[in-house]
Short mmCIF file of C-alpha atoms and ligand atoms in Angstrom, two decimals:
data_model
loop_
_atom_site.label_atom_id
_atom_site.label_comp_id
_atom_site.label_asym_id
_atom_site.label_seq_id
_atom_site.Cartn_x
_atom_site.Cartn_y
_atom_site.Cartn_z
CA MET A 1 16.99 -3.09 -0.72
CA PHE A 2 20.51 -3.02 0.71
CA ASN A 3 23.15 -1.08 -1.14
CA VAL A 4 26.90 -1.92 -1.26
CA LYS A 5 29.60 0.39 -2.58
CA SER A 6 33.16 -0.58 -3.31
CA ILE A 7 35.45 0.30 -0.42
CA GLY A 8 39.04 0.51 0.79
CA PRO A 9 40.99 -2.39 2.32
CA LEU A 10 39.59 -4.60 5.08
CA LYS A 11 41.89 -4.80 8.09
CA GLY A 12 41.74 -6.18 11.60
CA VAL A 13 41.04 -9.10 13.89
CA LEU A 14 37.68 -10.85 13.95
CA ARG A 15 36.09 -13.73 15.81
CA VAL A 16 33.10 -14.65 13.64
CA PRO A 17 30.06 -16.23 15.35
CA SER A 18 30.21 -19.82 16.52
CA ASP A 19 29.75 -22.90 14.42
CA LYS A 20 26.15 -23.62 13.47
CA SER A 21 26.50 -27.40 13.09
CA VAL A 22 28.22 -27.76 16.47
CA SER A 23 25.76 -25.40 18.21
CA HIS A 24 22.77 -27.48 17.04
CA ARG A 25 24.43 -30.69 18.19
CA ALA A 26 25.44 -29.30 21.59
CA LEU A 27 21.77 -28.50 22.31
CA MET A 28 20.40 -31.76 20.95
CA PHE A 29 22.94 -34.04 22.58
CA GLY A 30 22.87 -32.08 25.85
CA SER A 31 19.08 -32.56 25.91
CA ILE A 32 19.20 -36.37 25.64
CA ASN A 33 22.21 -36.65 27.94
CA LYS A 34 22.16 -37.85 31.55
CA GLY A 35 23.94 -34.93 33.20
CA VAL A 36 24.34 -31.17 32.99
CA VAL A 37 25.98 -29.50 30.02
CA SER A 38 27.07 -25.90 29.83
CA VAL A 39 27.59 -24.46 26.41
CA LYS A 40 29.92 -21.50 25.97
CA ASN A 41 29.92 -19.39 22.81
CA PHE A 42 26.60 -20.79 21.57
CA LEU A 43 25.49 -19.37 18.20
CA ARG A 44 22.35 -17.31 18.88
CA SER A 45 21.16 -17.28 15.28
CA GLU A 46 17.60 -17.99 14.16
CA ASP A 47 18.37 -21.59 13.15
CA CYS A 48 19.97 -22.55 16.45
CA LEU A 49 17.34 -20.70 18.50
CA ASN A 50 14.70 -22.79 16.74
CA THR A 51 16.47 -25.93 17.92
CA LEU A 52 16.61 -24.49 21.44
CA LYS A 53 12.86 -23.72 21.46
CA ALA A 54 12.06 -27.20 20.15
CA PHE A 55 13.91 -28.94 22.99
CA ILE A 56 12.23 -26.71 25.58
CA SER A 57 8.90 -27.80 24.04
CA LEU A 58 10.08 -31.40 24.43
CA GLY A 59 10.37 -30.85 28.17
CA VAL A 60 14.10 -30.17 28.53
CA ASP A 61 15.27 -27.65 31.15
CA ILE A 62 17.43 -25.22 29.14
CA LYS A 63 18.47 -21.85 30.60
CA ASP A 64 20.28 -19.12 28.70
CA ASN A 65 21.91 -16.72 31.16
CA GLY A 66 23.45 -14.66 28.37
CA GLU A 67 26.94 -16.07 28.98
CA VAL A 68 26.36 -19.80 28.89
CA ILE A 69 23.48 -22.08 28.04
CA VAL A 70 22.87 -24.66 30.75
CA ILE A 71 21.09 -27.85 29.73
CA LYS A 72 19.80 -30.30 32.33
CA GLY A 73 19.51 -33.38 30.14
CA LYS A 74 16.44 -35.61 30.40
CA GLY A 75 18.15 -38.73 29.16
CA LYS A 76 16.99 -40.27 25.89
CA PHE A 77 13.23 -40.01 26.50
CA LEU A 78 11.55 -36.64 26.11
CA ASP A 79 8.01 -35.28 26.67
CA GLU A 80 5.34 -35.12 24.01
CA PRO A 81 5.19 -31.52 22.76
CA PHE A 82 1.92 -29.63 23.25
CA ASP A 83 2.20 -27.94 19.86
CA ILE A 84 3.79 -28.15 16.43
CA LEU A 85 7.59 -27.73 16.47
CA ASP A 86 8.62 -24.93 14.10
CA MET A 87 12.12 -25.41 12.68
CA GLY A 88 12.08 -22.15 10.69
CA ASN A 89 14.68 -22.29 7.93
CA SER A 90 16.80 -25.01 9.47
CA GLY A 91 17.39 -28.26 7.58
CA THR A 92 19.82 -29.48 10.24
CA SER A 93 17.23 -29.02 13.00
CA ILE A 94 14.39 -30.84 11.24
CA ARG A 95 16.51 -33.73 9.97
CA LEU A 96 18.48 -34.42 13.15
CA ILE A 97 15.51 -33.97 15.49
CA SER A 98 13.57 -36.47 13.35
CA GLY A 99 16.12 -39.14 14.30
CA ILE A 100 15.55 -38.42 18.01
CA LEU A 101 11.74 -38.23 17.65
CA SER A 102 11.74 -41.59 15.86
CA GLY A 103 12.75 -43.18 19.15
CA GLN A 104 10.04 -41.51 21.30
CA SER A 105 6.71 -43.13 22.18
CA PHE A 106 4.69 -40.09 21.14
CA TYR A 107 3.27 -38.06 18.30
CA SER A 108 4.96 -34.90 17.04
CA VAL A 109 4.62 -32.55 14.09
CA LEU A 110 7.51 -30.60 12.56
CA THR A 111 7.15 -27.63 10.24
CA GLY A 112 9.26 -24.77 8.92
CA ASP A 113 9.24 -21.66 6.75
CA LYS A 114 8.31 -21.62 3.05
CA TYR A 115 11.87 -22.56 2.06
CA LEU A 116 12.17 -25.52 4.45
CA LYS A 117 8.78 -26.81 3.30
CA ARG A 118 10.29 -27.25 -0.16
CA ARG A 119 13.31 -29.27 1.03
CA PRO A 120 13.33 -33.07 0.63
CA MET A 121 12.76 -35.15 3.75
CA ASP A 122 12.46 -38.58 2.10
CA ARG A 123 16.24 -38.86 2.47
CA ILE A 124 15.72 -39.26 6.24
CA ALA A 125 12.17 -40.68 6.22
CA ILE A 126 13.24 -43.74 4.18
CA PRO A 127 15.87 -45.05 6.64
CA LEU A 128 13.95 -43.93 9.75
CA LYS A 129 10.80 -45.73 8.57
CA SER A 130 12.77 -48.86 7.90
CA MET A 131 13.94 -48.68 11.55
CA GLY A 132 10.28 -48.72 12.64
CA ALA A 133 9.20 -45.07 12.98
CA GLN A 134 6.00 -43.85 11.34
CA ILE A 135 6.67 -40.69 9.34
CA TYR A 136 4.16 -38.80 7.21
CA GLY A 137 4.57 -35.66 5.17
CA ARG A 138 3.26 -33.73 2.19
CA GLU A 139 3.55 -35.29 -1.27
CA GLU A 140 3.79 -38.87 -0.05
CA GLY A 141 6.06 -38.02 2.82
CA ARG A 142 8.61 -36.04 0.85
CA TYR A 143 8.12 -32.55 2.30
CA PRO A 144 7.35 -30.89 5.66
CA PRO A 145 5.20 -30.57 7.68
CA LEU A 146 6.22 -34.00 8.95
CA THR A 147 4.32 -36.09 11.45
CA ILE A 148 6.38 -38.57 13.41
CA ILE A 149 5.04 -41.35 15.60
CA GLY A 150 8.08 -42.86 17.19
CA LYS A 151 8.82 -46.20 18.80
CA PRO A 152 11.14 -46.51 21.80
CA ARG A 153 12.61 -49.78 20.53
CA LEU A 154 13.58 -49.29 16.92
CA SER A 155 15.18 -51.90 14.67
CA GLY A 156 18.82 -51.82 13.63
CA ILE A 157 19.96 -50.80 10.15
CA THR A 158 22.93 -50.97 7.83
CA TYR A 159 22.28 -47.91 5.74
CA LYS A 160 24.15 -47.33 2.50
CA SER A 161 23.38 -43.66 2.13
CA PRO A 162 23.07 -42.58 -1.52
CA LYS A 163 24.38 -39.11 -0.54
CA ALA A 164 27.35 -37.78 1.37
CA SER A 165 25.09 -35.97 3.82
CA ALA A 166 25.90 -35.31 7.47
CA GLN A 167 22.26 -34.59 8.16
CA VAL A 168 21.18 -38.02 6.89
CA LYS A 169 24.07 -39.79 8.62
CA SER A 170 23.37 -37.99 11.91
CA SER A 171 19.62 -38.60 11.78
CA VAL A 172 20.12 -42.37 11.38
CA ILE A 173 22.82 -42.51 14.07
CA LEU A 174 20.59 -40.59 16.51
CA ALA A 175 17.71 -43.02 15.83
CA GLY A 176 20.27 -45.78 16.36
CA LEU A 177 20.57 -44.72 20.01
CA TYR A 178 17.06 -46.18 20.45
CA THR A 179 17.92 -49.79 19.61
CA ASP A 180 20.39 -52.44 20.80
CA GLU A 181 20.57 -53.95 17.32
CA PRO A 182 23.50 -53.25 14.97
CA VAL A 183 23.44 -49.79 13.39
CA SER A 184 25.81 -48.52 10.76
CA VAL A 185 25.81 -45.85 8.05
CA ILE A 186 28.04 -46.05 4.99
CA GLU A 187 28.52 -42.89 2.96
CA PRO A 188 29.71 -42.52 -0.65
CA ALA A 189 32.15 -39.79 0.49
CA LYS A 190 32.95 -38.36 3.91
CA SER A 191 30.58 -35.66 5.15
CA ARG A 192 31.14 -33.51 8.25
CA ASP A 193 31.64 -35.70 11.33
CA HIS A 194 30.68 -33.46 14.27
CA THR A 195 28.02 -35.96 15.38
CA GLU A 196 30.55 -38.78 15.66
CA ARG A 197 33.05 -36.60 17.56
CA MET A 198 30.54 -35.14 19.99
CA LEU A 199 28.76 -38.44 20.72
CA LYS A 200 32.16 -39.91 21.62
CA ALA A 201 32.74 -37.01 24.03
CA PHE A 202 29.42 -37.98 25.69
CA GLY A 203 30.70 -41.56 26.11
CA VAL A 204 28.75 -43.22 23.29
CA ASP A 205 30.53 -46.07 21.46
CA VAL A 206 30.94 -44.74 17.94
CA ASN A 207 33.37 -46.50 15.64
CA VAL A 208 34.53 -44.93 12.41
CA LYS A 209 36.25 -47.01 9.76
CA GLY A 210 36.76 -45.18 6.48
CA LEU A 211 33.31 -44.23 5.21
CA GLU A 212 31.42 -46.43 7.70
CA VAL A 213 30.13 -45.28 11.10
CA THR A 214 28.95 -47.99 13.50
CA LEU A 215 27.33 -47.72 16.91
CA GLY A 216 28.74 -50.01 19.60
CA LYS A 217 27.31 -51.21 22.90
CA ASN A 218 26.98 -48.01 24.94
CA ARG A 219 24.33 -45.81 23.37
CA GLN A 220 23.47 -43.66 26.39
CA LEU A 221 24.95 -40.15 26.54
CA SER A 222 26.17 -39.23 30.01
CA GLY A 223 28.41 -36.79 31.86
CA ASN A 224 28.64 -33.19 33.01
CA LEU A 225 30.36 -31.48 30.11
CA GLU A 226 31.47 -28.02 29.19
CA ILE A 227 31.28 -27.42 25.46
CA ASN A 228 33.11 -24.40 24.07
CA ILE A 229 31.99 -23.85 20.49
CA PRO A 230 34.59 -22.62 17.98
CA ALA A 231 33.95 -20.00 15.30
CA ASP A 232 32.22 -21.20 12.13
CA ILE A 233 34.49 -21.66 9.11
CA SER A 234 31.42 -21.19 6.90
CA SER A 235 30.96 -17.67 8.34
CA ALA A 236 34.72 -16.98 8.32
CA ALA A 237 34.68 -17.88 4.61
CA PHE A 238 32.98 -14.58 3.68
CA PHE A 239 35.81 -12.59 5.24
CA MET A 240 38.54 -14.90 3.93
CA VAL A 241 37.28 -14.23 0.42
CA ALA A 242 36.79 -10.51 1.11
CA ALA A 243 40.40 -10.21 2.31
CA ALA A 244 41.68 -12.12 -0.72
CA ILE A 245 39.90 -9.92 -3.29
CA VAL A 246 39.80 -6.37 -1.84
CA PRO A 247 43.20 -4.76 -2.60
CA GLY A 248 45.39 -4.04 0.45
CA SER A 249 43.36 -6.18 2.87
CA GLU A 250 44.70 -8.28 5.74
CA ILE A 251 42.39 -10.05 8.20
CA PHE A 252 43.12 -12.31 11.16
CA LEU A 253 40.24 -14.67 11.96
CA LYS A 254 40.31 -16.23 15.40
CA ASP A 255 39.18 -19.61 16.86
CA VAL A 256 37.95 -21.03 13.55
CA ILE A 257 36.88 -24.68 13.48
CA LEU A 258 39.35 -26.66 11.36
CA ASN A 259 37.73 -30.09 11.36
CA PRO A 260 39.18 -31.72 8.20
CA THR A 261 35.65 -32.47 6.92
CA ARG A 262 35.07 -28.69 6.77
CA THR A 263 38.34 -27.25 5.46
CA GLY A 264 37.85 -27.79 1.72
CA ILE A 265 37.71 -24.01 1.24
CA LEU A 266 41.25 -23.66 2.61
CA ASP A 267 42.50 -26.27 0.10
CA VAL A 268 40.78 -24.42 -2.74
CA MET A 269 42.13 -21.03 -1.64
CA LYS A 270 45.67 -22.47 -1.56
CA ASP A 271 45.21 -23.97 -5.05
CA MET A 272 43.92 -20.65 -6.37
CA GLY A 273 46.99 -18.90 -4.92
CA VAL A 274 45.45 -17.03 -1.97
CA ASP A 275 47.96 -15.82 0.61
CA CYS A 276 46.64 -17.56 3.71
CA GLU A 277 48.18 -19.09 6.83
CA ILE A 278 46.92 -21.06 9.79
CA GLU A 279 48.31 -20.40 13.25
CA ASN A 280 47.76 -21.68 16.83
CA ARG A 281 46.28 -25.07 16.00
CA ARG A 282 44.57 -26.54 19.08
CA PHE A 283 41.55 -28.64 20.15
CA PHE A 284 38.14 -27.73 21.68
CA LEU A 285 36.40 -30.95 22.85
CA GLY A 286 37.55 -33.14 19.97
CA GLU A 287 37.36 -30.41 17.33
CA GLU A 288 40.47 -28.89 15.78
CA VAL A 289 40.61 -25.08 15.92
CA GLY A 290 43.05 -22.43 14.68
CA ASP A 291 43.47 -18.80 13.65
CA ILE A 292 43.57 -17.86 9.97
CA LEU A 293 45.49 -14.96 8.43
CA VAL A 294 44.39 -13.97 4.93
CA LYS A 295 45.93 -11.23 2.79
CA TYR A 296 44.95 -9.64 -0.50
CA SER A 297 46.26 -11.86 -3.26
CA LYS A 298 47.14 -11.05 -6.85
CA ASN A 299 47.53 -13.54 -9.72
CA LEU A 300 44.82 -15.95 -8.60
CA ARG A 301 44.11 -18.89 -10.90
CA GLY A 302 40.97 -20.91 -11.64
CA VAL A 303 40.70 -24.49 -10.36
CA THR A 304 38.47 -27.54 -10.65
CA ILE A 305 36.34 -28.41 -7.62
CA GLU A 306 34.67 -31.83 -7.75
CA GLY A 307 34.29 -35.32 -6.26
CA ASP A 308 35.06 -35.95 -2.58
CA LEU A 309 36.05 -32.31 -2.10
CA ILE A 310 32.44 -31.15 -2.54
CA PRO A 311 31.05 -32.25 0.87
CA ARG A 312 34.07 -30.61 2.52
CA LEU A 313 33.06 -27.16 1.21
CA ILE A 314 29.40 -27.56 0.27
CA ASP A 315 28.23 -24.46 2.18
CA GLU A 316 31.12 -22.30 0.93
CA ILE A 317 30.44 -22.74 -2.80
CA PRO A 318 28.48 -19.45 -3.11
CA VAL A 319 31.41 -17.41 -1.78
CA ILE A 320 33.99 -19.54 -3.64
CA ALA A 321 32.05 -18.61 -6.81
CA VAL A 322 32.65 -14.94 -5.94
CA LEU A 323 36.38 -15.67 -5.44
CA ALA A 324 36.44 -17.43 -8.82
CA THR A 325 35.47 -14.15 -10.52
CA GLN A 326 38.93 -12.82 -9.55
CA CYS A 327 40.87 -15.82 -10.90
CA GLU A 328 42.67 -16.02 -14.20
CA GLY A 329 40.88 -18.61 -16.36
CA GLU A 330 38.05 -20.95 -15.61
CA THR A 331 36.85 -22.37 -12.29
CA LEU A 332 34.86 -25.54 -12.81
CA ILE A 333 32.49 -26.84 -10.10
CA ARG A 334 30.98 -30.32 -10.67
CA ASP A 335 29.34 -33.11 -8.60
CA ALA A 336 27.50 -30.47 -6.57
CA LYS A 337 23.87 -31.33 -7.44
CA GLU A 338 23.05 -31.16 -3.70
CA LEU A 339 23.28 -27.37 -4.00
CA ARG A 340 19.91 -27.46 -5.77
CA VAL A 341 18.15 -28.53 -2.54
CA LYS A 342 19.81 -26.20 -0.04
CA GLU A 343 18.16 -23.08 1.46
CA SER A 344 17.62 -22.05 -2.19
CA ASP A 345 18.56 -23.75 -5.47
CA ARG A 346 22.10 -22.46 -5.00
CA ILE A 347 23.29 -23.34 -8.50
CA SER A 348 20.66 -21.14 -10.11
CA SER A 349 20.94 -18.45 -7.37
CA ILE A 350 24.70 -18.17 -7.92
CA VAL A 351 24.44 -18.23 -11.72
CA PHE A 352 21.68 -15.56 -11.69
CA ASN A 353 23.76 -13.21 -9.52
CA LEU A 354 27.04 -13.82 -11.36
CA LYS A 355 25.33 -12.99 -14.66
CA ASN A 356 24.05 -9.74 -13.11
CA LEU A 357 27.65 -8.91 -12.22
CA GLY A 358 28.59 -9.31 -15.88
CA ILE A 359 30.47 -12.59 -15.35
CA ASN A 360 30.55 -15.25 -18.03
CA VAL A 361 29.12 -18.36 -16.36
CA GLU A 362 27.76 -21.62 -17.70
CA GLU A 363 25.24 -23.63 -15.67
CA PHE A 364 25.29 -27.45 -15.46
CA PRO A 365 22.83 -29.74 -13.68
CA ASP A 366 25.53 -30.42 -11.04
CA GLY A 367 27.56 -27.21 -10.99
CA MET A 368 28.89 -24.40 -13.14
CA ALA A 369 31.89 -23.03 -15.03
CA ILE A 370 32.92 -19.48 -14.08
CA MET A 371 35.21 -17.42 -16.31
CA GLY A 372 37.31 -15.14 -14.19
CA LYS A 373 37.44 -11.42 -14.94
CA SER A 374 39.14 -8.88 -12.72
CA VAL A 375 36.73 -5.96 -13.16
CA ILE A 376 33.14 -6.75 -12.36
CA ASN A 377 30.15 -4.51 -12.92
CA GLY A 378 27.56 -3.76 -10.30
CA GLY A 379 23.95 -4.75 -10.50
CA LYS A 380 20.90 -5.95 -8.70
CA PHE A 381 21.32 -9.11 -6.69
CA SER A 382 18.73 -11.37 -5.21
CA SER A 383 19.30 -13.36 -2.03
CA PHE A 384 16.45 -15.77 -2.91
CA GLY A 385 15.84 -15.73 0.86
CA ASP A 386 19.11 -17.63 1.33
CA HIS A 387 21.55 -16.32 3.97
CA ARG A 388 24.72 -17.58 2.26
CA ILE A 389 23.71 -16.13 -1.13
CA ALA A 390 23.02 -12.75 0.52
CA MET A 391 26.39 -12.62 2.32
CA SER A 392 28.38 -13.92 -0.67
CA PHE A 393 27.07 -11.25 -3.03
CA ILE A 394 27.44 -8.47 -0.48
CA ILE A 395 31.14 -9.48 -0.57
CA ALA A 396 31.05 -9.33 -4.40
CA GLY A 397 29.65 -5.81 -4.08
CA LEU A 398 32.85 -4.73 -2.29
CA ILE A 399 34.79 -5.01 -5.57
CA SER A 400 32.10 -4.08 -8.06
CA LYS A 401 32.76 -1.14 -10.36
CA ASN A 402 29.23 0.21 -9.87
CA GLU A 403 26.90 0.14 -6.91
CA THR A 404 25.13 -3.11 -6.14
CA PHE A 405 21.73 -3.65 -4.58
CA MET A 406 20.61 -6.73 -2.68
CA ASP A 407 16.94 -7.49 -2.02
CA ASP A 408 15.91 -9.11 1.29
CA ILE A 409 18.88 -9.41 3.64
CA LYS A 410 16.83 -10.44 6.66
CA CYS A 411 17.71 -14.07 5.90
CA ILE A 412 21.27 -13.36 7.12
CA GLU A 413 19.88 -13.80 10.67
CA THR A 414 19.67 -17.55 9.93
CA SER A 415 23.36 -18.06 10.57
CA TYR A 416 25.19 -14.75 11.09
CA PRO A 417 23.41 -12.00 13.00
CA GLY A 418 25.87 -9.10 13.10
CA PHE A 419 27.41 -9.82 9.69
CA LEU A 420 27.03 -6.25 8.44
CA ASN A 421 28.40 -4.79 11.69
CA ASP A 422 31.45 -7.07 11.48
CA LEU A 423 31.99 -6.01 7.89
CA LYS A 424 31.76 -2.32 8.85
CA LYS A 425 34.28 -2.83 11.69
CA LEU A 426 36.88 -4.13 9.23
CA ILE A 427 36.51 -1.34 6.70
CA THR A 428 39.40 1.05 7.16
C1 S3P B 1 25.00 -29.76 8.04
C2 S3P B 1 25.27 -30.57 7.00
C3 S3P B 1 25.37 -30.12 5.61
C4 S3P B 1 25.37 -28.60 5.48
C5 S3P B 1 24.42 -27.94 6.42
C6 S3P B 1 24.75 -28.31 7.86
C7 S3P B 1 24.99 -30.33 9.41
O1 S3P B 1 24.29 -30.66 4.90
O2 S3P B 1 25.10 -28.22 4.15
O3 S3P B 1 24.50 -26.54 6.29
O4 S3P B 1 25.08 -29.58 10.38
O5 S3P B 1 24.91 -31.57 9.52
P1 S3P B 1 24.37 -32.16 4.31
O6 S3P B 1 25.67 -32.76 4.75
O7 S3P B 1 23.24 -32.90 4.89
O8 S3P B 1 24.31 -31.97 2.85
#
């Protein structure tokens, strides 16, 4: 049980750990590349280390010298793994790797922890099977462990994805590298586009037109690249919210990824009235980056968060819910049913914890309505084994009237080892 007490202002400069989505992709794409890639500022969290171990098991020469990770790519075709590949808690690892394994001429088995084994895989298995891969899983193929028997020459696909999901889009595009036939994915709304940007940097023909991504002629990754990974806006989000709600705070967050498919939280913070500025906008290998200054903000107001905005802040909704507790009036979150199949059922995890804080919250199948209230009580929180729920409600504990207790914070290692140390460093 971890205990949080309310504290004084948070002040200082922080570079939160690197982006999780980009770290996974750097390893995966570097592994199937023809050339040597060195990755600077790789995120050494449990999720990304599981991807790293998986590609070593697939025969890729990957060395971590502490500073940089050096990947000697094998080209598109990998070695059959000797054992089951364990993806731990990581949905991105299992879904993206499945696209690559669909194009291999061997048998592989993918598993994960008890949370990952409850997450739906039919969303990738359906398109990958229609491209020619054989995929089996529990409950008629819906859940891990998954068995994949790939095929080096897959068929093309025009996939109208029912969900705005970067994991689905990326999985199909990666399988699309193993065919010469037309491949395109059309999404109902734009999800994060790191795959498209990074594949282009590796020389692959990727064309993006509105909500449609199409692969062109060159589908072989090549080149000796240096990838410098920016800080993760999803990790920065915890400190942006902390600075906004703890009186007297002022935090400067450096090198944060500002890809427009990820910056929904900044739009919401502006709409709520948070005092926040972006400085030093620049690019790291096709990804926009900047520094963010956030100050304590009074007179915040509730907003509506729905529609195409949802995929742009999907991972930040737990901490946005905490911010909503400090807004005047109601914050309404809709169209976010996807939260029910994340690392936990995040709608019920958030609602459970907000109720324990004494907040008036109404749960909907696809979201929630949160009534803001400036003084919040303490209570017992549960992380539900979900890293983002744990960190979000530790931030809520900073402004609770009474002490708060969080069960099981080990899950934080999934994305942000060092979170509590960073928090302590900022407490003045
Ligand atoms: C991710 C995509 C998102 C996000 C996840 C990371 C990625 O999921 O929630 O944490 O790296 O592609 P979906 O877009 O598949 O919902």
